[in-house]
């Protein structure tokens, strides 16, 4: 019985020893380092979080100042139209309340233009108030559209990041004769080379 047990133990240990002596051959294939994949999703998220950050991720640095100039101009027009709306709203409220102590509308009566025409002046103030509010709201909508355009631009640029725009892409237009059934016709040759 002891010989059988000794034989089983030696058999098991020889399996461990044999596997310990196996040397795995090193892989001889040279693997090129992986280039990081340019992710359109990342560019979209970056541009949504902070406008212009997606363009920086796409290495289109020249677009960042344009984005911030656009947002600055739209912000200025929102503020200006809102100031005009508040001014005309207050003047309209003062002219319709018939209180002699509230007369901010007189600041808008340039050179006495509306003297004696109070009803027309009231209508003009209401129209100016409505136009200012409409313009302010349109600029706010334009700002939202500009923000969406910023995100779309970053996404499209990321999709086209690896697009080939080398000098080998050419197209030539040449006027010349086109031969058709032994007759010369005037036509244009178009040659596209990739």
C-alpha positions as a printed NumPy array, in Angstrom:
array([[  0.   ,   0.   ,   0.   ],
       [  2.796,   2.384,   0.729],
       [  4.372,   1.704,  -2.632],
       [  1.14 ,   2.568,  -4.379],
       [  0.791,   5.785,  -2.346],
       [  4.417,   6.666,  -3.022],
       [  3.894,   6.009,  -6.735],
       [  0.778,   8.262,  -6.833],
       [  2.6  ,  11.065,  -4.989],
       [  5.589,  10.828,  -7.352],
       [  3.28 ,  10.828, -10.352],
       [  1.468,  13.965,  -9.154],
       [  4.697,  15.782,  -8.24 ],
       [  6.291,  14.93 , -11.564],
       [  3.395,  16.687, -13.277],
       [  4.07 ,  19.862, -11.283],
       [  7.788,  19.694, -11.932],
       [  7.283,  19.129, -15.633],
       [  4.964,  22.104, -15.93 ],
       [  7.37 ,  24.286, -13.966],
       [ 10.129,  23.579, -16.472],
       [  8.092,  24.528, -19.49 ],
       [  9.462,  27.765, -20.924],
       [  7.077,  29.781, -22.96 ],
       [  8.635,  31.3  , -26.005],
       [  8.518,  35.055, -26.159],
       [  6.279,  36.458, -28.83 ],
       [  8.546,  37.511, -31.661],
       [  5.983,  39.637, -33.496],
       [  6.59 ,  43.33 , -33.069],
       [  3.378,  45.054, -32.152],
       [  3.042,  48.683, -33.08 ],
       [  1.833,  50.855, -30.237],
       [ -1.86 ,  51.576, -30.511],
       [ -2.718,  55.099, -31.429],
       [ -5.469,  56.51 , -29.274],
       [ -8.786,  56.438, -31.07 ],
       [-10.289,  59.86 , -31.721],
       [-13.758,  59.669, -30.219],
       [-16.62 ,  61.755, -31.66 ],
       [-18.586,  61.037, -28.504],
       [-15.877,  62.616, -26.354],
       [-15.744,  65.682, -28.584],
       [-19.52 ,  66.068, -28.373],
       [-19.578,  65.756, -24.595],
       [-16.637,  68.138, -24.183],
       [-18.3  ,  70.731, -26.388],
       [-21.611,  70.364, -24.546],
       [-19.946,  70.812, -21.148],
       [-17.825,  73.81 , -22.163],
       [-18.291,  75.398, -25.596],
       [-15.048,  75.256, -27.539],
       [-13.603,  72.346, -25.582],
       [-14.67 ,  69.88 , -28.28 ],
       [-12.85 ,  71.977, -30.872],
       [ -9.726,  71.915, -28.681],
       [-10.046,  68.117, -28.441],
       [-10.267,  68.019, -32.265],
       [ -7.178,  70.263, -32.506],
       [ -9.147,  73.   , -34.295],
       [ -7.846,  75.767, -32.044],
       [ -8.717,  78.575, -34.459],
       [-12.446,  77.954, -33.944],
       [-12.407,  78.635, -30.194],
       [-12.143,  82.46 , -30.444],
       [-14.938,  82.476, -33.028],
       [-17.191,  80.555, -30.657],
       [-16.557,  82.925, -27.769],
       [-16.914,  86.015, -29.965],
       [-20.27 ,  84.628, -31.122],
       [-21.461,  83.968, -27.576],
       [-20.202,  87.39 , -26.472],
       [-22.037,  89.189, -29.282],
       [-25.248,  87.255, -28.651],
       [-24.984,  87.959, -24.915],
       [-24.515,  91.663, -25.642],
       [-27.621,  91.769, -27.849],
       [-29.668,  89.888, -25.247],
       [-28.662,  92.464, -22.632],
       [-29.262,  95.449, -24.937],
       [-32.691,  94.237, -26.059],
       [-33.636,  93.452, -22.465],
       [-32.638,  96.989, -21.386],
       [-34.759,  98.429, -24.195],
       [-37.672,  96.199, -23.201],
       [-37.462,  97.276, -19.545],
       [-37.258, 100.955, -20.567],
       [-40.28 , 100.789, -22.872],
       [-42.253,  98.593, -20.473],
       [-41.775, 101.107, -17.657],
       [-42.61 , 104.056, -19.927],
       [-45.746, 102.297, -21.163],
       [-46.816, 101.452, -17.605],
       [-46.279, 105.086, -16.573],
       [-48.263, 106.552, -19.468],
       [-51.301, 104.284, -19.021],
       [-51.614, 104.669, -15.229],
       [-52.588, 108.4  , -15.457],
       [-50.513, 109.209, -12.361],
       [-48.842, 112.634, -12.735],
       [-45.934, 111.53 , -10.502],
       [-44.848, 108.756, -12.892],
       [-43.555, 110.349, -16.047],
       [-40.596, 108.294, -17.267],
       [-42.202, 108.293, -20.701],
       [-41.333, 111.984, -21.097],
       [-37.662, 111.011, -21.442],
       [-38.63 , 109.214, -24.648],
       [-40.583, 112.169, -26.067],
       [-37.679, 113.563, -28.086],
       [-37.949, 117.248, -29.015],
       [-41.633, 117.32 , -28.122],
       [-42.461, 115.103, -31.081],
       [-45.506, 113.521, -29.437],
       [-46.957, 116.609, -27.708],
       [-50.715, 116.608, -28.074],
       [-50.759, 113.073, -29.517],
       [-50.848, 111.021, -26.329],
       [-52.818, 108.111, -27.816],
       [-50.396, 107.696, -30.728],
       [-47.456, 107.949, -28.316],
       [-49.02 , 105.231, -26.131],
       [-49.414, 103.001, -29.189],
       [-45.811, 103.681, -30.253],
       [-44.536, 102.784, -26.755],
       [-46.525,  99.548, -26.746],
       [-45.194,  98.631, -30.195],
       [-41.6  ,  99.434, -29.145],
       [-42.03 ,  97.344, -25.97 ],
       [-43.349,  94.369, -27.947],
       [-40.594,  94.647, -30.58 ],
       [-37.873,  94.784, -27.925],
       [-39.285,  91.725, -26.157],
       [-39.584,  89.831, -29.452],
       [-36.02 ,  90.733, -30.463],
       [-34.691,  89.674, -27.052],
       [-36.483,  86.334, -27.3  ],
       [-35.201,  85.766, -30.848],
       [-31.629,  86.427, -29.748],
       [-32.071,  83.952, -26.86 ],
       [-33.28 ,  81.338, -29.363],
       [-30.327,  82.215, -31.621],
       [-27.97 ,  81.658, -28.688],
       [-29.434,  78.191, -28.114],
       [-29.056,  77.443, -31.842],
       [-25.443,  78.688, -31.768],
       [-24.755,  76.403, -28.785],
       [-26.217,  73.446, -30.702],
       [-24.158,  74.404, -33.773],
       [-21.033,  74.386, -31.593],
       [-21.807,  70.824, -30.465],
       [-22.626,  69.651, -34.004],
       [-19.407,  71.198, -35.338],
       [-17.316,  69.38 , -32.725],
       [-19.029,  66.077, -33.504],
       [-18.63 ,  66.393, -37.286],
       [-14.986,  67.462, -36.934],
       [-14.326,  64.435, -34.74 ],
       [-15.94 ,  62.113, -37.293],
       [-13.767,  63.591, -40.057],
       [-10.61 ,  63.763, -37.908],
       [ -8.772,  61.027, -39.844],
       [-10.175,  61.989, -43.252],
       [ -7.486,  62.212, -45.932],
       [ -7.19 ,  65.653, -47.532],
       [ -3.838,  65.18 , -49.227],
       [ -2.664,  66.829, -52.434],
       [ -3.32 ,  63.62 , -54.375],
       [ -7.004,  64.474, -54.544],
       [ -7.395,  66.508, -57.72 ],
       [-10.037,  67.284, -60.274],
       [ -9.27 ,  68.828, -63.653],
       [-11.736,  70.502, -65.978],
       [-10.659,  70.88 , -69.6  ],
       [-12.695,  72.078, -72.556],
       [-12.101,  70.02 , -75.64 ],
       [-13.644,  67.982, -78.415],
       [-15.733,  64.961, -77.61 ],
       [-15.776,  62.319, -80.342],
       [-19.138,  60.735, -80.98 ],
       [-19.941,  58.728, -84.13 ],
       [-17.114,  60.287, -86.136],
       [-18.263,  63.792, -85.254],
       [-16.552,  66.32 , -83.06 ],
       [-18.747,  67.875, -80.419],
       [-17.773,  70.57 , -77.966],
       [-17.701,  69.314, -74.424],
       [-15.91 ,  69.354, -71.117],
       [-13.599,  66.643, -69.871],
       [-13.608,  66.008, -66.158],
       [-10.728,  63.994, -64.737],
       [-10.762,  63.026, -61.067],
       [ -7.613,  61.562, -59.544],
       [ -7.48 ,  59.891, -56.137]])
